[in-house]
Every structure is written in C-alpha cells, then in structure tokens.
CSV table of C-alpha atoms and ligand atoms in Angstrom, one decimal:
chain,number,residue,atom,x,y,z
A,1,UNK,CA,121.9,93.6,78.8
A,2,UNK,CA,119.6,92.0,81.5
A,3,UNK,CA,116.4,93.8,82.8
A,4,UNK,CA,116.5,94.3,86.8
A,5,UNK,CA,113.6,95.1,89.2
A,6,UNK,CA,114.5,96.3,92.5
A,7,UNK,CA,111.9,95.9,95.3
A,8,UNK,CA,113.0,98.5,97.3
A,9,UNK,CA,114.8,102.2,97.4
A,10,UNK,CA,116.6,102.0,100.8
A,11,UNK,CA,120.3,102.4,100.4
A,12,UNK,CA,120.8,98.4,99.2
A,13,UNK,CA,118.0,99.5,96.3
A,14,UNK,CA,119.6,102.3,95.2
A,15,UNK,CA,123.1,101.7,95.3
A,16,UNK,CA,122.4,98.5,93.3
A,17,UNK,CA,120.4,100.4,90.8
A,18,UNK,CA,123.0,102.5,90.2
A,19,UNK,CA,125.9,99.6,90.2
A,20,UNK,CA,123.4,97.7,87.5
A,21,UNK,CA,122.6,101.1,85.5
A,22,UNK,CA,126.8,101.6,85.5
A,23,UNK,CA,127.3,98.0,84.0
A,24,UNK,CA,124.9,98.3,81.4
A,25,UNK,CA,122.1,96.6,82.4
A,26,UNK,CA,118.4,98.5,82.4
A,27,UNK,CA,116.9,98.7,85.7
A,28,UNK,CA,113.3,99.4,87.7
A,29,UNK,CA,113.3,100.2,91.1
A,30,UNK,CA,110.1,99.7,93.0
A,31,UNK,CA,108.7,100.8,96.4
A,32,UNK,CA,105.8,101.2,97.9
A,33,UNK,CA,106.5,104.9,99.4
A,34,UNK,CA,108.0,108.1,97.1
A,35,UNK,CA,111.7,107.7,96.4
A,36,UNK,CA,113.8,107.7,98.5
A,37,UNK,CA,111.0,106.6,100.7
A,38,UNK,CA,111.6,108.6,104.5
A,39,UNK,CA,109.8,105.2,106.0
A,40,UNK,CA,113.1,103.1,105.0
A,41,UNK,CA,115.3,102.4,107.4
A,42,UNK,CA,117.9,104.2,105.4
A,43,UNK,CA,116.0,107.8,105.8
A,44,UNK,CA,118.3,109.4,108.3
A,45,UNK,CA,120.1,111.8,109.2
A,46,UNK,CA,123.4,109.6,109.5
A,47,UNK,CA,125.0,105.8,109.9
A,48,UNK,CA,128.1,105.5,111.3
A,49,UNK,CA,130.6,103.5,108.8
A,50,UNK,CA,133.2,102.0,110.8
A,51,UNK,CA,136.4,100.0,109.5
A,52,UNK,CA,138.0,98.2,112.4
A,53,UNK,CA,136.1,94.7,113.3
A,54,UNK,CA,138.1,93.7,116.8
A,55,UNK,CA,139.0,90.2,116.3
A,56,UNK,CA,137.8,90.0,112.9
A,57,UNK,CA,140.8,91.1,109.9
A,58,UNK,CA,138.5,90.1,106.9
A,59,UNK,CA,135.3,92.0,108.4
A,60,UNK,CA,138.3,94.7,108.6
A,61,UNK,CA,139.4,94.5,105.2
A,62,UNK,CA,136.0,94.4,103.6
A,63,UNK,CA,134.5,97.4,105.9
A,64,UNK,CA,137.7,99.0,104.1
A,65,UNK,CA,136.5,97.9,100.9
A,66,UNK,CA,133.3,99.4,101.3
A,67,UNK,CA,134.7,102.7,102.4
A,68,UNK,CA,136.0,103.0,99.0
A,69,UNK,CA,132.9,101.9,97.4
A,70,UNK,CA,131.7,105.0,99.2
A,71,UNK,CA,134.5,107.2,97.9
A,72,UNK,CA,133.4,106.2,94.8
A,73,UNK,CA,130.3,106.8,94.9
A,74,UNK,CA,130.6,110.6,96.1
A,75,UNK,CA,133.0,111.2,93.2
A,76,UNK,CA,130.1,109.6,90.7
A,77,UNK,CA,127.7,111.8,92.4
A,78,UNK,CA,129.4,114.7,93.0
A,79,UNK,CA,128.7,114.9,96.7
A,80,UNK,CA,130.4,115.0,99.7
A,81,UNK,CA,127.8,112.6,102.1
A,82,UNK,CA,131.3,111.2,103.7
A,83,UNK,CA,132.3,112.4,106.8
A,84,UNK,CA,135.8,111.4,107.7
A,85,UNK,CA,135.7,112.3,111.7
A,86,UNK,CA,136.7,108.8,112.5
A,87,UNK,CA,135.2,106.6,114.9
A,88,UNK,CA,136.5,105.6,118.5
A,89,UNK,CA,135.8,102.4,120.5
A,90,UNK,CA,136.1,102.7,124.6
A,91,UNK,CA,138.5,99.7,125.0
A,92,UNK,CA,139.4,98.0,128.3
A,93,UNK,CA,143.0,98.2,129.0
A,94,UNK,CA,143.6,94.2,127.5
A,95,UNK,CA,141.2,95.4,124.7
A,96,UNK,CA,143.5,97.6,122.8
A,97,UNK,CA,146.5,95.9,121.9
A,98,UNK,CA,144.1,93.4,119.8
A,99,UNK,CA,142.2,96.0,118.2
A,100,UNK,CA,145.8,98.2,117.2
A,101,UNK,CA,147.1,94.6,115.8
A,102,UNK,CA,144.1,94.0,113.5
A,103,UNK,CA,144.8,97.6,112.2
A,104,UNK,CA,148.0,97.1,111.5
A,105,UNK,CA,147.2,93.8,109.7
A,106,UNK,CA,144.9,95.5,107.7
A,107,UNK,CA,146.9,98.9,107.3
A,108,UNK,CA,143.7,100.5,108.9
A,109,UNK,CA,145.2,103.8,110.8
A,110,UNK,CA,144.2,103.8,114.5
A,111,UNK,CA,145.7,105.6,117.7
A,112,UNK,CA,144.8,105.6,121.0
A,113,UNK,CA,143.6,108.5,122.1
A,114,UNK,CA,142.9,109.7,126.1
A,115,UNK,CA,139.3,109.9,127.1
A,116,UNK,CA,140.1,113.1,128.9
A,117,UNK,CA,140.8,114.8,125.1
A,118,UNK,CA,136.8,113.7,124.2
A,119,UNK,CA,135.8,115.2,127.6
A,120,UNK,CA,132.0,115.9,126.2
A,121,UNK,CA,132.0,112.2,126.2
A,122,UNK,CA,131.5,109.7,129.4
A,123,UNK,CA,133.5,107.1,129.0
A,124,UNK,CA,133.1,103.9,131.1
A,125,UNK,CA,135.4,103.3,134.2
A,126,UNK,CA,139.1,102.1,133.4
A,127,UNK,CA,138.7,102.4,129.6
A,128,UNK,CA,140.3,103.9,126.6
A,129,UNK,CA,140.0,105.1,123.0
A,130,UNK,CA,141.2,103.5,120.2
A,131,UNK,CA,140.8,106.0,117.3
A,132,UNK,CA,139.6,104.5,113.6
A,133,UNK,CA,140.9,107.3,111.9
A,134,UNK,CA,139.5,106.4,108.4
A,135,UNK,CA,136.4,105.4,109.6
A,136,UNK,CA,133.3,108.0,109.7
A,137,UNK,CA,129.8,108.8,109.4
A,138,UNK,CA,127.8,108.8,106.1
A,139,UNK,CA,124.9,111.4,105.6
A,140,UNK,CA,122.3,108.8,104.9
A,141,UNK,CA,119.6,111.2,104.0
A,142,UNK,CA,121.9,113.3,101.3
A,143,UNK,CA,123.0,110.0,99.8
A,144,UNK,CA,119.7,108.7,99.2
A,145,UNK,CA,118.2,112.4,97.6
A,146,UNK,CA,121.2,112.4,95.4
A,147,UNK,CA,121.3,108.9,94.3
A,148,UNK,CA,117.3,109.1,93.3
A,149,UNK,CA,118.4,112.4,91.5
A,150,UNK,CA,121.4,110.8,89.5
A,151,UNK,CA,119.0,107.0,89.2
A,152,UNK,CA,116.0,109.8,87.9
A,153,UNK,CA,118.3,111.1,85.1
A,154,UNK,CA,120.0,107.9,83.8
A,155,UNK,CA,117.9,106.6,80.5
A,156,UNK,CA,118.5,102.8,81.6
A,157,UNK,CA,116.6,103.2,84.9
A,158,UNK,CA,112.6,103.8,85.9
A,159,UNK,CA,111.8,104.6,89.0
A,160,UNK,CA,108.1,103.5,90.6
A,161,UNK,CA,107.2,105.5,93.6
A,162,UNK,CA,103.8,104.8,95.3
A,163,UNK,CA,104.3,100.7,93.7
A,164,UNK,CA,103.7,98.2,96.7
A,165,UNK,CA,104.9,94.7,95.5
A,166,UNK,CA,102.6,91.6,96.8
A,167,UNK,CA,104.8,88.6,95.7
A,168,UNK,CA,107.7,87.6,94.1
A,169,UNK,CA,108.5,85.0,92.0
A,170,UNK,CA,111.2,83.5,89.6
A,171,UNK,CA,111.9,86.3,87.0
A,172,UNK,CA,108.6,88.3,88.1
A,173,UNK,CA,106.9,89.9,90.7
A,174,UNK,CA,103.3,90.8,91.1
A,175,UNK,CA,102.1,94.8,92.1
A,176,UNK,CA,99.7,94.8,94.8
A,177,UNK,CA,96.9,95.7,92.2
A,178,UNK,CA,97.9,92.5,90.4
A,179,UNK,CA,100.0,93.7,88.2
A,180,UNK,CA,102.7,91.1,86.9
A,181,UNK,CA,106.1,92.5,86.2
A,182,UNK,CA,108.6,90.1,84.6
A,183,UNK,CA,112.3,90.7,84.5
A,184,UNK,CA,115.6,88.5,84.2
A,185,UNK,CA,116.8,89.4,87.9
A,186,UNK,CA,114.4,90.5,90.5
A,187,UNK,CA,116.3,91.8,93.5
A,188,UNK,CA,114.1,92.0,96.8
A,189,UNK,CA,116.2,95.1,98.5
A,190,UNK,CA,113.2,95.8,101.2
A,191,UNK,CA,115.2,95.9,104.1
A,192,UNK,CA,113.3,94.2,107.6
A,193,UNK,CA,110.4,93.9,105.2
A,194,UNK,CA,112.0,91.7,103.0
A,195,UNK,CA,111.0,88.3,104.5
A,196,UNK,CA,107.8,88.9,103.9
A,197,UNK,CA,108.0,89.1,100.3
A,198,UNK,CA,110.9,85.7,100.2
A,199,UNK,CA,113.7,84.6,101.8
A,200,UNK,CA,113.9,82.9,105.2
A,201,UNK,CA,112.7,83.7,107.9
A,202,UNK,CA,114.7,86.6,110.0
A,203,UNK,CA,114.2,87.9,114.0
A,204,UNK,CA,113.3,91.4,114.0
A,205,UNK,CA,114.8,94.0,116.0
A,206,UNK,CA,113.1,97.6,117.0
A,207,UNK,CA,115.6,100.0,118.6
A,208,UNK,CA,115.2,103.7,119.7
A,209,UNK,CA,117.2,106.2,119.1
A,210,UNK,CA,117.4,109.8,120.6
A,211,UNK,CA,118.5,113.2,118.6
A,212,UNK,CA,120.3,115.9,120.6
A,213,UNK,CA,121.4,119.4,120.3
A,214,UNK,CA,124.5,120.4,121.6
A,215,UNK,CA,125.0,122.9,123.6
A,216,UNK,CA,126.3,126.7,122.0
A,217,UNK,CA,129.7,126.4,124.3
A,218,UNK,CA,130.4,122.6,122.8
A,219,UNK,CA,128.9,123.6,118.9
A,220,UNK,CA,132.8,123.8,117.8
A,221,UNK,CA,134.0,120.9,119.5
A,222,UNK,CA,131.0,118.6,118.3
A,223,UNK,CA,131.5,120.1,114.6
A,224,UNK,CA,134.5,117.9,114.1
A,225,UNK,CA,134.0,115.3,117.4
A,226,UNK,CA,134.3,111.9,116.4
A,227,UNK,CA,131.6,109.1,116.1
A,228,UNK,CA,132.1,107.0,119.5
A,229,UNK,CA,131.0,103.6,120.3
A,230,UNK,CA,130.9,100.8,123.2
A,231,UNK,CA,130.0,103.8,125.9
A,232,UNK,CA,127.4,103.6,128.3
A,233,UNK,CA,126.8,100.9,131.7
A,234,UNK,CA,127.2,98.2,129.9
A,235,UNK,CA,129.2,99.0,127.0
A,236,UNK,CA,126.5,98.5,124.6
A,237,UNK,CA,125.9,102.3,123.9
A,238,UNK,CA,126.9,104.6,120.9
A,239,UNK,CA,126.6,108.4,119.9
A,240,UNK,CA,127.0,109.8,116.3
A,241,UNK,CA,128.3,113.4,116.5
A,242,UNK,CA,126.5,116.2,114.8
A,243,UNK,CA,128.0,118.0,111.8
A,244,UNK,CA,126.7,119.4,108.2
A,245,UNK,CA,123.5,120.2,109.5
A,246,UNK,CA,122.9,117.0,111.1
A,247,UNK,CA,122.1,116.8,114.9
A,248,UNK,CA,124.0,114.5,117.6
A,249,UNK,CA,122.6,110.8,118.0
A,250,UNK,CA,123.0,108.3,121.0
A,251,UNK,CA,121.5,105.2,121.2
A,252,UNK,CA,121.9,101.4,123.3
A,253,UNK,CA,121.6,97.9,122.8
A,254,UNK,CA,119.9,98.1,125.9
A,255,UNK,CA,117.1,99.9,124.1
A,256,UNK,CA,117.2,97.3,121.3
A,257,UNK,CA,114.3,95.0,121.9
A,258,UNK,CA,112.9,91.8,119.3
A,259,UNK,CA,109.6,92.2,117.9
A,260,UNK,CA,107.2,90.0,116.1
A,261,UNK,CA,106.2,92.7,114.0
A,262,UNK,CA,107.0,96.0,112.5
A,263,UNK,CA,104.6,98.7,114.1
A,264,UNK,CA,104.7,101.7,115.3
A,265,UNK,CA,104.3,101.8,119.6
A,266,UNK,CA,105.0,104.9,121.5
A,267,UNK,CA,109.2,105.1,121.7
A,268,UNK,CA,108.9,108.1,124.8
A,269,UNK,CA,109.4,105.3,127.6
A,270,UNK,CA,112.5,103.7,125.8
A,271,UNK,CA,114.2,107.4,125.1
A,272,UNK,CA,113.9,107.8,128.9
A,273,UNK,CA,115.6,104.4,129.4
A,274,UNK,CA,118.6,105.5,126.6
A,275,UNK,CA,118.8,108.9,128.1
A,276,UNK,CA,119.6,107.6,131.9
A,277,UNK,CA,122.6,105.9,130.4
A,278,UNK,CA,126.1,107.8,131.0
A,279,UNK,CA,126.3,108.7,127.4
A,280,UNK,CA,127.1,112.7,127.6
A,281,UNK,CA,128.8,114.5,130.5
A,282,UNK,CA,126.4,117.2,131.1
A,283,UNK,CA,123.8,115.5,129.8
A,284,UNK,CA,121.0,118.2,131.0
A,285,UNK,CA,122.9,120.7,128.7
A,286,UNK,CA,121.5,119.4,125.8
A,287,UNK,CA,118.0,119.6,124.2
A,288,UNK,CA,116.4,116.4,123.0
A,289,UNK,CA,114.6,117.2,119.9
A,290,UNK,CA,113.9,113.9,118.2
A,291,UNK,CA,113.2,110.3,119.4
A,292,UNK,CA,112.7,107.6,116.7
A,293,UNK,CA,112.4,104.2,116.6
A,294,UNK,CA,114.3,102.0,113.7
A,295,UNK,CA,113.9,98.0,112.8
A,296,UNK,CA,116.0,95.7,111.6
A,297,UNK,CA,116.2,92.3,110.6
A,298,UNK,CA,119.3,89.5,111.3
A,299,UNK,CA,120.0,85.4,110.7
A,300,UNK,CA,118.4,83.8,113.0
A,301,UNK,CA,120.8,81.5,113.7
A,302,UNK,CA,124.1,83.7,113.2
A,303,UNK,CA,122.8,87.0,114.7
A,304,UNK,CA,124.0,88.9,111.1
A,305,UNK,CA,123.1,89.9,107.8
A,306,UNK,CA,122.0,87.5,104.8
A,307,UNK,CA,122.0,87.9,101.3
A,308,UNK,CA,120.5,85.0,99.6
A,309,UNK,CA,119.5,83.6,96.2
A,310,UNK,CA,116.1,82.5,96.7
A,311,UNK,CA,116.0,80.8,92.9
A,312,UNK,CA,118.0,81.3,90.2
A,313,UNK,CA,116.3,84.6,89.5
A,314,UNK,CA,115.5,86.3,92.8
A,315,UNK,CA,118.2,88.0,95.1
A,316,UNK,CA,117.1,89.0,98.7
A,317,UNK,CA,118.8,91.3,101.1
A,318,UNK,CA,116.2,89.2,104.1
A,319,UNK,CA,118.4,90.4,106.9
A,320,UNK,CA,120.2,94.0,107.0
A,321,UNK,CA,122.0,94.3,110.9
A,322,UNK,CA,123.5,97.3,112.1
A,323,UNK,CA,126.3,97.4,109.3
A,324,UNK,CA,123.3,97.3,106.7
A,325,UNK,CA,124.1,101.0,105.4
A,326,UNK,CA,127.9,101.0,105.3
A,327,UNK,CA,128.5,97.9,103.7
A,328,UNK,CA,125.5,98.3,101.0
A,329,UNK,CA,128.0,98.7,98.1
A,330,UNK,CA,129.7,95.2,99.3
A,331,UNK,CA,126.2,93.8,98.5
A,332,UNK,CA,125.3,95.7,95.2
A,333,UNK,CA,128.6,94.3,94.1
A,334,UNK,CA,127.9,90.7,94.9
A,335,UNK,CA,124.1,91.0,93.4
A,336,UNK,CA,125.9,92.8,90.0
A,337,UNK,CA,128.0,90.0,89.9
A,338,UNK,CA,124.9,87.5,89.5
A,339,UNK,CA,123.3,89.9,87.3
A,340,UNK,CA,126.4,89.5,84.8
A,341,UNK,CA,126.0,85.8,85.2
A,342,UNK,CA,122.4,85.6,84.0
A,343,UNK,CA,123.2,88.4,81.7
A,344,UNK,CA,126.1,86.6,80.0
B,1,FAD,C1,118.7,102.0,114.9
B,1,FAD,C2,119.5,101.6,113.8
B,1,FAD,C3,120.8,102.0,113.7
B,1,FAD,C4,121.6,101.6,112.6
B,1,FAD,N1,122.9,102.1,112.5
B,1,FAD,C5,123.7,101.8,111.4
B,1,FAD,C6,125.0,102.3,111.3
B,1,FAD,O1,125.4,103.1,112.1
B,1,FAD,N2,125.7,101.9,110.2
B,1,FAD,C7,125.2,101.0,109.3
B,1,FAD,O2,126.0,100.6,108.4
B,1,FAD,N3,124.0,100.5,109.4
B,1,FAD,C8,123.2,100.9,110.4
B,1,FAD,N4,121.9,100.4,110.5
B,1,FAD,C9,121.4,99.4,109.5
B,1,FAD,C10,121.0,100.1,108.3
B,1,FAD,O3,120.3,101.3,108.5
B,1,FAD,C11,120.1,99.2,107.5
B,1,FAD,O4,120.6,97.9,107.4
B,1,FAD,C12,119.9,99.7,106.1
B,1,FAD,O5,119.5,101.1,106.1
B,1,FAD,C13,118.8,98.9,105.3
B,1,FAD,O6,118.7,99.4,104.1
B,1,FAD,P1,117.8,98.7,103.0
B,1,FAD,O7,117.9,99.5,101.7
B,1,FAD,O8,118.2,97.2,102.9
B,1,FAD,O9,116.3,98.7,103.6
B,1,FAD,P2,115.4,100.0,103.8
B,1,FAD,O10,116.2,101.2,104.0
B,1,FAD,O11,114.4,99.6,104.9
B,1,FAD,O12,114.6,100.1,102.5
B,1,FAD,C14,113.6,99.2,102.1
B,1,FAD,C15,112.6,99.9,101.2
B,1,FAD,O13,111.7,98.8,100.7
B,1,FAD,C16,110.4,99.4,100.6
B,1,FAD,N5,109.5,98.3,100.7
B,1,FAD,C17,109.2,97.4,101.7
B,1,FAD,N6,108.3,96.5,101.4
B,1,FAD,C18,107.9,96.8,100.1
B,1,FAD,C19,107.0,96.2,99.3
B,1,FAD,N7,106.2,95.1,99.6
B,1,FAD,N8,106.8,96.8,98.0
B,1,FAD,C20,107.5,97.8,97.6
B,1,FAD,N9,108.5,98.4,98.4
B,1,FAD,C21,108.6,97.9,99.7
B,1,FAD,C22,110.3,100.3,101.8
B,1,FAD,O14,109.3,101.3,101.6
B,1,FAD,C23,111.7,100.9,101.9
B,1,FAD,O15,111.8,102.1,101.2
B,1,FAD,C24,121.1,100.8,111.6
B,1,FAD,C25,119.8,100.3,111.7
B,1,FAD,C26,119.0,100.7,112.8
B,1,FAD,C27,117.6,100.2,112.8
C-alpha cells in the first residue's frame, strides 16, 4: 500500500484519488480552494467528450477507452453525469469519407446527418454532419460534487480543502505555511497551475466562453440536440447543448488568446467577438446569461497535453488541452500504474 498526495481536485485529482483509493493505496488530496474547488477549470457546467479524432485511429480508440472509463465511473458512483446526445462535426464534402473510415476502423458508430435536420444550428457554407453517436457531454459539475462525496466517505482517502501547496519535491511537498508533507507518490494534478509547482514549462491559453438560454419554442429540440463542433467563420467554433439543468454553451478558437499569466481581465469584449460568429440561427432569440473565461495549459512544442514524471516520485499533469476532462480516467490509469510500481 503506497501513500499518495494529490495537489489538486479538478477532475485529474479526483478521478485519480478515486482510481488509487480502488487499488488499495491510501490517498490525500490537496487544494488550495474547498473541494471540488469552483475556481478549477473543471467546475462547469459541461465538457463535451468526443470519440472520433479525424485522421487519428488511436486518438479514436483511446477517446473510446475513456468513454468507458466514464461508464464506469457513473456505475461506481451511482450517477448518471453522461450524457449520450452525440457530438457532430460540420465536415467539407472531402472531409467525410475520412472521418466515416476512422469510425469504422475503430467500430465508433457515426452517420451523416443533413444540416437542415439541426436547423437551430448555422452550419458553415457547403458543409455536412458527421454524427459521433457514442460520443457526448459529461456534467462536469455533478461529477466532481459526487466524486468529493464518494472520495469524503472512503476510509483510505483525506481530503484538505483550503491547503495551498508551495513546492514539491521527491516524495514530499511543502504547505504554503511550511508544512512538509511526505508521501511515496506525490501527483501534482493542478491543472494550468501545475507548472508552477514542477514540470516544464507550458504556453497558457485563456478562452471565453458564453452561456445561453434557449428559446421556449426550441426548449424540446435543445433537450436532446446534440453537442456540435467545427461551426462558425472559420471553423474553429463549438456549442454544447443544454439539457439536465445545464444551459447551452458556444465558444471559438477565435476567442482563445495565449497569456503569460493566469488573471482575471474583463471577458465582456471577447463574448461580443464569440457572439458575432454564425453560431445559432436566430441568434437574438436567445438570452445570454453567463460569460466566463477558462485557461489552459499545452506542450510547447507539440500544441497537446503532457503527463510527465518529474523524478522518480512526482507525477505532473503540466499541460491539460481541450481534451483535459474527457480523457482524465486515461491519465489516472497511467499515474495508478506508477503508483503500483513504487508500491510493489
Ligand atoms: C474553455 C475550455 C473548454 C474546455 N472544453 C473541454 C471539453 O469540451 N472537453 C474536455 O475533455 N476538456 C475540455 N477542456 C479542458 C478541461 O476542462 C481541463 O483540461 C480539465 O478540466 C483540467 O482538469 P485538472 O483537474 O487537470 O485541473 P483543474 O480543474 O484546473 O484543477 C486544478 C486544481 O488544482 C488546484 N491548485 C492549483 N494550484 C494549487 C496549489 N499550489 N496548491 C493546491 N491546490 C492547487 C486548483 O485550486 C484546482 O482546484 C476545456 C478547457 C477550457 C479552458
């Protein structure tokens, strides 16, 4: 049995908790808010979790992978946080055949589907659906409540709201009051945060997003709409459909900006930017009732997400890109795996 700490209780955080709590191992999770924390990237309302990579099989074979981590997980947790409305990609016409091939490969279902049948949706000139039926969108929010609950409960695992961690070091790390903590795996889980605590160094990104609410005449057809992505002038747009008490989401690469720091800045001219894209038909039906800002953190040099093994005691998540939430149980597995090492 190995003693974990776990610097962090964003989704990465607490899924591994709960992967090192299942294998035996004792665990403390750390962070520097309450827990789950609703400054973590993780806190909201929904993350799309899609399956189909275009052009990529084993991206599209492990996103499957960690759609059944996610099964999994609701049946340990006895919630439904899975929402299985399936997420379509606007595809140029020589755009589809690939992406239908890599689902068959992968024995991913997908379908094209007619833009006219998602009419609440603008869909860029000359292009079509293709449907990722098993893909969908995960209720961020209700995950992370009921994974602190279940993490709260279990006898092998403390968890330390309100605990700000200054530095980390092989098996240790020190509180911000100077505290030293020693374990036998320390796992730095702090999402864009996490470079500054180890790791290397990672290029930060701050993106907006807007929250909508449908209007009465479309609530039905949003309730089961799916998730929809590569919309908007240049393609680089997305929306996440409301459902289960969650409102509808848009946002753009073209309102995803690098920063040299995480802050706070006024988001209201950047939501005016994302809401003159052609997301919505009918855009001036809707209300806008939220606008929010979220960071994240990639490789420098590869543009993706890095898990690395900063000694032979210290795990850090440094980079967590825009697949960061789906593919957390992917991650949890590979860090449980190193905990067993050390552990055996
Ligand atoms: C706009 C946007 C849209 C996204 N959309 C998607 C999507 O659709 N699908 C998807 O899969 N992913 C998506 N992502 C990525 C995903 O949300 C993140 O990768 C993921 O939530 C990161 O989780 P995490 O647990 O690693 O970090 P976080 O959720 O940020 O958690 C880190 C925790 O560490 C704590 N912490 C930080 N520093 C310290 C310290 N020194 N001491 C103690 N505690 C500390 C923080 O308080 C926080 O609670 C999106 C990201 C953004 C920004």
């Amino acid at each position: 049995m190995a003693l974990v700490l776990v610097v962090g209780a964003g989704v990465t955080g607490l899924v591994t908790a709960i992967r090192c709590a299942l294998t035996g191992h004792r665990v403390t999770v750390l962070d520097r808010g309450p827990v789950p924390n609703p400054a973590s990237t993780s806190a909201d309302e929904h993350r799309v979790l899609r399956l189909l990579r275009p052009g990529d099989l084993d991206a599209t074979r492990r996103m499957i992978e960690a759609r059944d981590r996610w099964l999994g997980l609701e049946s340990l947790l006895r919630t439904k946080f899975f929402r299985r409305v399936g997420i379509v990609t606007a595809c140029a016409p020589d755009e589809v055949e690939p992406v239908l091939d890599i689902a068959r490969e992968a024995r991913a279902a997908a379908a094209v589907v007619a833009p006219e049948t998602l009419a609440p949706v603008a869909f860029p000139a000359g292009t079509t659906g293709v449907l990722d039926r098993a893909a969908g969108v995960l209720l961020a929010e209700k995950f992370l409540r009921t994974a602190a609950e279940w993490l709260a409960a279990h006898p092998a695992v403390t968890l330390r709201p309100g605990c700000a961690v200054s530095d980390v070091d092989d098996h240790r790390v020190v509180l911000a009051d100077g505290t030293p903590l020693g374990a036998d795996v320390v796992v730095v889980a702090a999402g864009p945060w996490s470079a500054e605590l180890a790791g290397d160094p990672v290029r930060l990104h701050r993106q907006t997003m807007v929250y909508l609410r449908a209007p009465q005449r479309l609530a039905a057809w949003w309730a089961s709409a799916p998730g929809v992505g590569r919309i908007g002038a240049h393609r680089t747009a997305w929306l996440v459909p409301p459902g289960d008490g969650t409102l509808l989401k848009i946002s753009s690469d073209a309102v995803c900006r690098e920063v040299d720091r995480i802050t706070d800045p006024d988001p209201a001219p950047w939501a005016d930017r994302l809401l003159a894209e052609p997301i919505l038909a009918d855009l001036g039906d809707y209300d806008v009732v939220g606008v929010r800002d979220g960071h994240y953190a990639t490789d420098p040099a590869t543009g993706g997400p890095v898990l690395t093994r900063v000694c032979p005691s210290v795990w850090c998540r440094s980079a967590c890109g825009g697949t960061g939430f789906s593919s957390a149980p992917l991650v949890a597995d590979e860090i449980v795996d190193a905990v067993m090492e050390v552990s055996a």
